[in-house]
Coordinates of C-alpha atoms in Angstrom, one line a residue:
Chain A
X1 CA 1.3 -97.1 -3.3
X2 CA 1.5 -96.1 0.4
X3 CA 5.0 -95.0 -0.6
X4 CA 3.7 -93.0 -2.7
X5 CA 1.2 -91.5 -0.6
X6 CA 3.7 -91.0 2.4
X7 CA 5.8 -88.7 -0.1
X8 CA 3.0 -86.5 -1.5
X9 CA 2.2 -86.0 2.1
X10 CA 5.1 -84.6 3.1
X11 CA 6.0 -82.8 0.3
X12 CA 2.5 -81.4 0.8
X13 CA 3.5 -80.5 4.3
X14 CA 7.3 -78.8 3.5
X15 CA 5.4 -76.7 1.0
X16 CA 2.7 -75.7 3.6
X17 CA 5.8 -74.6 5.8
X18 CA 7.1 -72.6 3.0
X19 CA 4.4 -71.2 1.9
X20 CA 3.4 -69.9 6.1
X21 CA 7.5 -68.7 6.6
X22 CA 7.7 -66.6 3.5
X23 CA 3.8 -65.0 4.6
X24 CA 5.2 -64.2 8.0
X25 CA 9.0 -62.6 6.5
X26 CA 6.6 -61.0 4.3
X27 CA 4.6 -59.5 7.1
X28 CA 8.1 -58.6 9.5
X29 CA 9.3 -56.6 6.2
X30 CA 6.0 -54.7 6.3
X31 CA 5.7 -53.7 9.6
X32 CA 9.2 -52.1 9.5
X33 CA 8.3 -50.3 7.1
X34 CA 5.6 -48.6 8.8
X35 CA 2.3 -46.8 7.5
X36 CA 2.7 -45.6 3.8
X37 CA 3.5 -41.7 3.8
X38 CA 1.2 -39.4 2.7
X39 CA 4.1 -36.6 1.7
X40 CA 5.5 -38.4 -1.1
X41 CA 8.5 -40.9 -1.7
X42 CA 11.3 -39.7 0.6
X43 CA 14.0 -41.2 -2.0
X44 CA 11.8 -38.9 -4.7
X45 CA 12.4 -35.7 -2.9
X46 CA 16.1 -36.7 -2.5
X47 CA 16.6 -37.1 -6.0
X48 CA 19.8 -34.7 -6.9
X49 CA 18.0 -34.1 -10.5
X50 CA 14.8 -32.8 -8.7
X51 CA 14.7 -28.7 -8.5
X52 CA 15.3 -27.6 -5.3
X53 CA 11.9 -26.3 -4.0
X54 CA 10.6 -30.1 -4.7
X55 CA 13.3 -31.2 -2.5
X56 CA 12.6 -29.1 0.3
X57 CA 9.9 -31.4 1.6
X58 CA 5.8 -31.6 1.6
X59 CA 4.7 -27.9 2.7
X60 CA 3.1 -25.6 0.4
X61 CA 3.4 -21.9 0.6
X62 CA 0.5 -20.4 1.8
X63 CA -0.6 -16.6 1.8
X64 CA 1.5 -14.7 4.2
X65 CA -2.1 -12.4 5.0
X66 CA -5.4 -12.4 4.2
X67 CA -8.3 -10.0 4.3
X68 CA -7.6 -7.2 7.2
X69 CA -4.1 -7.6 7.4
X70 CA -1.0 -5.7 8.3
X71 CA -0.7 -2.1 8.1
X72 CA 0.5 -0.2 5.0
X73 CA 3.5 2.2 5.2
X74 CA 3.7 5.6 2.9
X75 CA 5.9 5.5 0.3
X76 CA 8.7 7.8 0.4
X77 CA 11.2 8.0 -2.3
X78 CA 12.2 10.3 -5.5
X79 CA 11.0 10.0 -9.3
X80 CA 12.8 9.3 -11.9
X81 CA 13.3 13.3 -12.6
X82 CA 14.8 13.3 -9.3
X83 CA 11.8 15.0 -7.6
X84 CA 11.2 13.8 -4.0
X85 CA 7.8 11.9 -3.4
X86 CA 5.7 10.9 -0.5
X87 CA 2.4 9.2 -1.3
X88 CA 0.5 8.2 1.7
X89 CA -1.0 5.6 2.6
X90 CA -3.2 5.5 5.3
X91 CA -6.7 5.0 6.3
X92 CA -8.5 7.6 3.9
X93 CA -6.6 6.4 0.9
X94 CA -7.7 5.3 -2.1
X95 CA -7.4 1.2 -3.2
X96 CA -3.7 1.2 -4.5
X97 CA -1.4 -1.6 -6.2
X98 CA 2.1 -1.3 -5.6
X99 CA 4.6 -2.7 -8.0
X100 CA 7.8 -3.4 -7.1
X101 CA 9.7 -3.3 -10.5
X102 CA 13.2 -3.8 -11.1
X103 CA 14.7 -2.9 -14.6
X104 CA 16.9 -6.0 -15.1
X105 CA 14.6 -8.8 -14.1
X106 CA 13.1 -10.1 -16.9
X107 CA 9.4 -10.9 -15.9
X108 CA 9.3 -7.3 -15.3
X109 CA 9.8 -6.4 -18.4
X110 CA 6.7 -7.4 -20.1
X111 CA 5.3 -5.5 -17.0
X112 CA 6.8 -2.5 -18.4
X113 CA 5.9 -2.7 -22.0
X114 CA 2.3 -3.4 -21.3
X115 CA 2.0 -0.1 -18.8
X116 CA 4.3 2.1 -21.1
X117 CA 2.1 1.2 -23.9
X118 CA -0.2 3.9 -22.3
X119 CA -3.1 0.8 -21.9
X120 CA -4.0 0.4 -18.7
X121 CA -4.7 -3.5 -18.3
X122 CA -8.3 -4.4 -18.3
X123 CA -7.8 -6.3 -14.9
X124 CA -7.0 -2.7 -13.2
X125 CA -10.1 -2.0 -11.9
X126 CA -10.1 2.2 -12.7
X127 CA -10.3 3.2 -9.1
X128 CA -7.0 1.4 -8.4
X129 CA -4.0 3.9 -8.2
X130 CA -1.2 2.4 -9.7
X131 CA 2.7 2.9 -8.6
X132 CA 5.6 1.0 -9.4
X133 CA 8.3 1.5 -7.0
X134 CA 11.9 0.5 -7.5
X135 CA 15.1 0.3 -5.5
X136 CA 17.0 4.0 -5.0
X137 CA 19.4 5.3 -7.3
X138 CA 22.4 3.7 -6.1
X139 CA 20.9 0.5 -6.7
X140 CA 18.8 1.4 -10.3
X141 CA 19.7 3.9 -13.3
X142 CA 16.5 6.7 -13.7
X143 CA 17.9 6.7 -17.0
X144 CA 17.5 3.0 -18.0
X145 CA 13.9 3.1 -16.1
X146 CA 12.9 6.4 -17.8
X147 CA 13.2 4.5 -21.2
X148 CA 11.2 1.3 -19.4
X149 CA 8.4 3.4 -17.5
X150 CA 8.2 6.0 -20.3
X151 CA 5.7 9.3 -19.2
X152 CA 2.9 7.2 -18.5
X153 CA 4.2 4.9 -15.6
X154 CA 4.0 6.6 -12.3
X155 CA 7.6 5.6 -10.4
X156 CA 9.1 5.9 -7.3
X157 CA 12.8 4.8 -6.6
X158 CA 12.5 3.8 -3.0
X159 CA 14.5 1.3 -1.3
X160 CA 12.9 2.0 1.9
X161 CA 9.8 0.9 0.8
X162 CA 11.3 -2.3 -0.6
X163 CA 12.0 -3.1 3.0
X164 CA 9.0 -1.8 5.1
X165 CA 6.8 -3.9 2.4
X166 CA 9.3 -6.8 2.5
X167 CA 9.5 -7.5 -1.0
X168 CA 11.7 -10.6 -1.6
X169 CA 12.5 -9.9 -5.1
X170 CA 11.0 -8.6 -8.1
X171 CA 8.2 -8.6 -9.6
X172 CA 6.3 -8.1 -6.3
X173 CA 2.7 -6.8 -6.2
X174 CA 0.9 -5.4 -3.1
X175 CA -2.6 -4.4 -3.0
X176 CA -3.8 -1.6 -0.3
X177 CA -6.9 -0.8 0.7
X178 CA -7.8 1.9 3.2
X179 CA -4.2 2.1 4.6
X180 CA -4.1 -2.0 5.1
X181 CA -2.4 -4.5 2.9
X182 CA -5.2 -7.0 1.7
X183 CA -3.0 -8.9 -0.8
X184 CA 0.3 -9.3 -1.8
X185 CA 2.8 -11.9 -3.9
X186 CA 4.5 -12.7 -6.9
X187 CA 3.2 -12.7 -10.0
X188 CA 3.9 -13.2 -13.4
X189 CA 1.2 -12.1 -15.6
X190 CA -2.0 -9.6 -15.4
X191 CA -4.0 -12.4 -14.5
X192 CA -2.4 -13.4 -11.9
X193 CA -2.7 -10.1 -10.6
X194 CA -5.9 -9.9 -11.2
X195 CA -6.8 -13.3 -9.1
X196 CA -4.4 -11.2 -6.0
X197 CA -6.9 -8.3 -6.6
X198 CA -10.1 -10.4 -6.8
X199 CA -9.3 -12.3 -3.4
X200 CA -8.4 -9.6 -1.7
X201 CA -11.5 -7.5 -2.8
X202 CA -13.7 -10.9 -2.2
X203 CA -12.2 -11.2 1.3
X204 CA -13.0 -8.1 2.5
X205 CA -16.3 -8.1 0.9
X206 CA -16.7 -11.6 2.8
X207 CA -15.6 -9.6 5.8
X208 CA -18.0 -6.8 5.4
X209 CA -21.0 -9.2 5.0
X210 CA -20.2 -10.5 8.4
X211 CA -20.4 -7.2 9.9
X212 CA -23.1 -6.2 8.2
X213 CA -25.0 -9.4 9.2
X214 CA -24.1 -8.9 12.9
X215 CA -25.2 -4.7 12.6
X216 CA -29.0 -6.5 11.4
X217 CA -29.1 -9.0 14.4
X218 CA -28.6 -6.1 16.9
X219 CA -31.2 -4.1 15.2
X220 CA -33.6 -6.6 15.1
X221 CA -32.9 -7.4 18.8
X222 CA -32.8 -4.0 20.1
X223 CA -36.0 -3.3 18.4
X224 CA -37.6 -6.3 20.7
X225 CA -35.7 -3.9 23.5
X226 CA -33.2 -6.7 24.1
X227 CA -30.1 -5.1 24.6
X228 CA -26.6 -6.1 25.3
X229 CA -26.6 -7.9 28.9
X230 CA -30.0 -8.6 28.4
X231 CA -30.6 -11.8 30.6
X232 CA -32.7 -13.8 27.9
X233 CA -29.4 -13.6 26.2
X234 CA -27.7 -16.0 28.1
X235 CA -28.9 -19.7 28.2
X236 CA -29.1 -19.6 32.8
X237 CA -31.0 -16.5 32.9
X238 CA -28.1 -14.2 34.1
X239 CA -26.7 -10.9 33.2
X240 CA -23.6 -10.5 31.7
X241 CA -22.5 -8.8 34.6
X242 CA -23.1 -11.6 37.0
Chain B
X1 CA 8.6 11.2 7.3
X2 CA 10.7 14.1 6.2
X3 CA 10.4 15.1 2.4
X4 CA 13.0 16.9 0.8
X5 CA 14.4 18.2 -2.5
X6 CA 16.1 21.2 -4.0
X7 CA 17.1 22.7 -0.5
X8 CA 13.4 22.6 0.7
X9 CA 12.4 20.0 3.2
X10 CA 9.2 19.5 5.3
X11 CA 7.8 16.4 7.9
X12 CA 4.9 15.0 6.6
X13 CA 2.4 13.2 9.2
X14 CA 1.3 9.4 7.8
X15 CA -1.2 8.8 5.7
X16 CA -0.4 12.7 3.9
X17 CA 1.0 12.9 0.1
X18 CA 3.6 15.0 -0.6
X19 CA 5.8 16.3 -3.5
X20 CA 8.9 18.5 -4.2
X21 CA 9.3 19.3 -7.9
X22 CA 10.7 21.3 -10.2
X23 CA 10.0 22.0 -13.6
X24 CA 12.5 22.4 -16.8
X25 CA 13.7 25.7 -16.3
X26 CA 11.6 26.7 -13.1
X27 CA 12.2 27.1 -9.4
X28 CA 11.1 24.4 -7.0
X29 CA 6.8 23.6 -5.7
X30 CA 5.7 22.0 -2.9
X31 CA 2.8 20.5 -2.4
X32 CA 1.3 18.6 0.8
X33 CA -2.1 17.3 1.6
X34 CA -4.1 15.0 4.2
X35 CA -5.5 13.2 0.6
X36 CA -4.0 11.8 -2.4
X37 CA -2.8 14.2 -4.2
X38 CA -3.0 13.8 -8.2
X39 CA -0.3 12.9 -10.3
X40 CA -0.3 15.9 -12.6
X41 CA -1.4 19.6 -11.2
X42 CA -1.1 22.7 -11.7
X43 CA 1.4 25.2 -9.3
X44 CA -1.3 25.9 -6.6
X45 CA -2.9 22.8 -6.8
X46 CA -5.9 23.6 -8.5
X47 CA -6.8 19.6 -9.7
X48 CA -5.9 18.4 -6.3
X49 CA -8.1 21.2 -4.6
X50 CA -10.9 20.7 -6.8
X51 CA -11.2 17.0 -5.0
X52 CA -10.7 17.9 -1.9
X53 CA -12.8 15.7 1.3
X54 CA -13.9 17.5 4.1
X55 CA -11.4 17.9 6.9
X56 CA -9.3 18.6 4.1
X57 CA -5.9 20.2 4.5
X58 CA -3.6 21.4 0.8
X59 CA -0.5 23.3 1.1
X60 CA 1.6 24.4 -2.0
X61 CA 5.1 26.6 -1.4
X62 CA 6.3 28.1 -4.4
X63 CA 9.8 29.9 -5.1
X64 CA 9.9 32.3 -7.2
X65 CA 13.1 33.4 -9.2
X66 CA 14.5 37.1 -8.7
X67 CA 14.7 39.3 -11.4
X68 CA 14.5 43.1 -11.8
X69 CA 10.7 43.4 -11.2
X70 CA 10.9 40.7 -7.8
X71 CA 13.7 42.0 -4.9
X72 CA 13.8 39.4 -2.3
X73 CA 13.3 40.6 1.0
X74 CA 11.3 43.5 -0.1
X75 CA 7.8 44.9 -0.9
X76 CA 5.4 41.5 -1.0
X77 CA 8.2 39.6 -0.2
X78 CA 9.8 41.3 2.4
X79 CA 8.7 38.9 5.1
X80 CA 11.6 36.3 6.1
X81 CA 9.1 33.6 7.8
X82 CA 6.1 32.5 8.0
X83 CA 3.4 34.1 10.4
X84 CA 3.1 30.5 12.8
X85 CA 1.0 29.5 14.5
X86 CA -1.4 30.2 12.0
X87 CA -4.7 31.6 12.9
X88 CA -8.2 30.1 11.6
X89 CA -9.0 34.4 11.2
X90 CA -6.0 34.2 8.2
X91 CA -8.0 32.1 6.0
X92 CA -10.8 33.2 3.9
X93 CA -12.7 32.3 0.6
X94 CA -11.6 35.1 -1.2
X95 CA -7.9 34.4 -0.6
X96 CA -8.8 31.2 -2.9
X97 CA -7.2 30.9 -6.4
X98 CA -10.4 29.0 -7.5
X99 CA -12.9 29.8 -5.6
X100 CA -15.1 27.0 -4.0
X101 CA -18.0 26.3 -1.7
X102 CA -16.6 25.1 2.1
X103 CA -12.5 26.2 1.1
X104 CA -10.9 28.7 2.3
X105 CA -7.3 30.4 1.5
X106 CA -4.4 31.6 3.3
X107 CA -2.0 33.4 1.3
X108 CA 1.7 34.9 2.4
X109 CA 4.7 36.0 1.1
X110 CA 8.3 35.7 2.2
X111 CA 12.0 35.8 1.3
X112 CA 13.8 32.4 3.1
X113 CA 17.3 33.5 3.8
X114 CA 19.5 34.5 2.1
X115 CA 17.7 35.5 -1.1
X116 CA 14.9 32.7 -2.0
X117 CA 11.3 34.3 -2.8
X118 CA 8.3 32.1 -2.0
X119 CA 4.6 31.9 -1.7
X120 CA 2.9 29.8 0.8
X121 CA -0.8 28.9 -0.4
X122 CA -3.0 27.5 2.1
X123 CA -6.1 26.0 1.7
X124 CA -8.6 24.1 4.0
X125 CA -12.2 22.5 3.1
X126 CA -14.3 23.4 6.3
X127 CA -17.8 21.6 4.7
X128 CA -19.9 20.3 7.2
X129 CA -19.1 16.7 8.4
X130 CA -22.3 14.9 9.8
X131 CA -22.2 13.8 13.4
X132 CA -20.9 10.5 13.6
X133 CA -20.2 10.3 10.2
X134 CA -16.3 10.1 9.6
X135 CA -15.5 9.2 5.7
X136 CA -11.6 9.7 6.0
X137 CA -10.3 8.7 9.4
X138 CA -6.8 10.7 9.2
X139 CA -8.9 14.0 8.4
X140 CA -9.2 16.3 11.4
X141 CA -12.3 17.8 12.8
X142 CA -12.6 21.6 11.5
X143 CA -11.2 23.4 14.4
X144 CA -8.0 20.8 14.1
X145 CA -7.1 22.3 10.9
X146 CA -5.2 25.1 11.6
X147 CA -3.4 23.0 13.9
X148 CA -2.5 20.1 12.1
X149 CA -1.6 22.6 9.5
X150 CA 0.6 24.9 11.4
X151 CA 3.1 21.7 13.0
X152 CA 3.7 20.6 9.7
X153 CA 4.8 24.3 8.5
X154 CA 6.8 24.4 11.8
X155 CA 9.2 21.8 10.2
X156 CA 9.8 23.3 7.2
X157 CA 13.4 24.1 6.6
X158 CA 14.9 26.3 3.3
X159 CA 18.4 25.7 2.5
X160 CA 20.3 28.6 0.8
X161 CA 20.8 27.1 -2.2
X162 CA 18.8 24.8 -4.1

């Protein structure tokens, strides 16, 4: 009997070891491993099957601008009839969409058929002037876009204006208001457009309340005759100047 | 940015439209402007005048083609420039094609060389802008007009042939 109980004992004992060394082999593996990332499985972006932009790592594209951004360039270029064109775009003109259009890509083309249909799409606001602009002669036949823009499509063939806009490829959309580019990208489809439009339009809108809220405080505060400088303005008592 | 088409090429300031056109079976127009100009007009711009801003500024250069009841470089046409600088005293409403409350016209004549007929048509909205009020900022003041109006002719160039 004490036999026995000497075995259980250390059997009990050897597993207790086990149990304690595979715990703390368990723990060493762990902390090599280091924190769990937040970006994703690195063997899952290395996977050759993946498509390359979900290889490329974590980062999302963000907007290159938002509301009050760069300045707009005028369009120079020739129409399909082999006039030449300058539309201009600075700060007294009217809100204006730029498409950059090629005639071989094929998203473009559904761009196409909807504008040469002679309907203008419901998410073109009326007051936005319309212009799709492709690459120069050299690089486009006016006769293949005459068939795509039709009479109704206002286009410019302007390769320089591919470049001062940067427009990566085709389609490329960039909105314009009062000379400066408030929204610009890739898109598919009207509604996407239409979501470019709305942000930019919001943003400045966003913009505008922000001015127009600081135009109310200095009303109201020049009405008490506090003025810029004033010394209750500042929290020790001081004018600006000092 | 310099525009140019048919032989006939002008500097445009930024932030001005511009267009050199021809159509089927007619000689080349020009048309400028400090505004947008519209898609579609007529030779002398009447759409495009009709919408003028103040401070506005509308040019239109016409050729004209010779025949035996036009002689380049005589009668009406036998100017062979343009009278620049221009003087504010050269424009006047009744020189207008339309006539229009705040425009006034310029009008001239001339043979480019060797044998090119043309008509300039001028036309500048002088309304009233309110103090302090400035609804297009590219649009000069009403005095600037002339000026603005007269370096932009200075760069115009006519080939002799089209």
């Amino acid at each position: 009997m004490v036999v026995l109980v000497a075995c259980e004992t250390l059997l009990l004992v050897l597993l207790v070891v086990l149990v304690v060394g595979l715990l703390r082999s368990h723990a060493e593996i762990l902390r090599r491993l280091g924190p769990p990332r937040e970006d994703g499985d690195e063997e899952f972006q290395q996977d050759p099957g993946l498509p390359g932009q979900l290889r490329q790592g974590p980062s999302l594209p963000s907007p290159r601008q938002r509301a009050g951004g760069r300045e707009g360039h005028d369009v120079v270029g020739t129409t399909l009839a082999g006039d030449a064109v300058k539309l201009g775009l600075g700060k007294d003109a009217p809100p204006t969409l730029l498409a950059f259009l090629s005639s071989g890509c094929s998203v473009c083309q559904r761009f196409w058929d909807d504008l040469r249909s002679g309907r203008r799409p419901p998410e073109l606001a009326p007051g936005i002037r319309f212009l799709a602009v492709t690459k120069d002669p050299s690089e486009e036949s006016p006769a293949r876009l005459g068939e795509l823009a039709g009479a109704e499509i206002p286009v410019v063939m302007s390769s320089a204006a591919w470049l001062d806009y940067g427009a990566p490829a085709a389609p490329y959309f960039v909105y314009l208001e009062a000379g400066d580019v408030y929204g610009e990208g890739s898109a598919s489809s009207w509604r996407q457009i239409a979501s470019l439009l709305r942000d930019a339009i919001d943003d400045q809108a966003f913009v505008r309340g922000g001015e127009r809220r600081t135009r109310e405080v200095d009303r109201v505060l020049a009405s008490a005759g506090i003025e810029a400088g004033h010394p209750s303005l500042y929290p020790a008592g001081k004018g600006e100047q000092e | 940015m310099r525009l140019a088409a048919y032989g006939i090429a002008l500097d445009l300031p930024r932030g001005w439209d511009g267009r050199i056109y021809r159509r089927p079976g007619a000689s080349p127009t020009l048309h400028a402007a400090n505004f947008s100009l519209p898609a579609n007009d007529a030779d002398f711009g009447s759409t495009a005048t009709a919408r003028m801003p103040p401070g506005g500024i509308f040019l239109a250069l016409k050729e004209y083609q010779a025949g035996p009841r036009l002689h380049p470089g005589l009668g009406l046409y036998a100017s062979d420039s343009i009278p620049l600088p221009l003087s504010r005293r050269y424009f006047h409403p009744r020189a207008l094609q339309v006539g229009r409350p705040g425009q006034s016209g310029f009008q001239h004549f001339f043979t480019a060389a060797p044998r090119r007929p043309f008509c300039l048509y001028a036309v500048l909205n002088t309304a009233h802008v309110p103090l302090g009020f400035e609804p297009f900022g590219t649009l000069p003041g009403a005095q600037d007009q002339v000026g603005h109006l007269s370096r932009v002719l200075s760069t115009l160039t006519i080939a002799s042939g089209q």
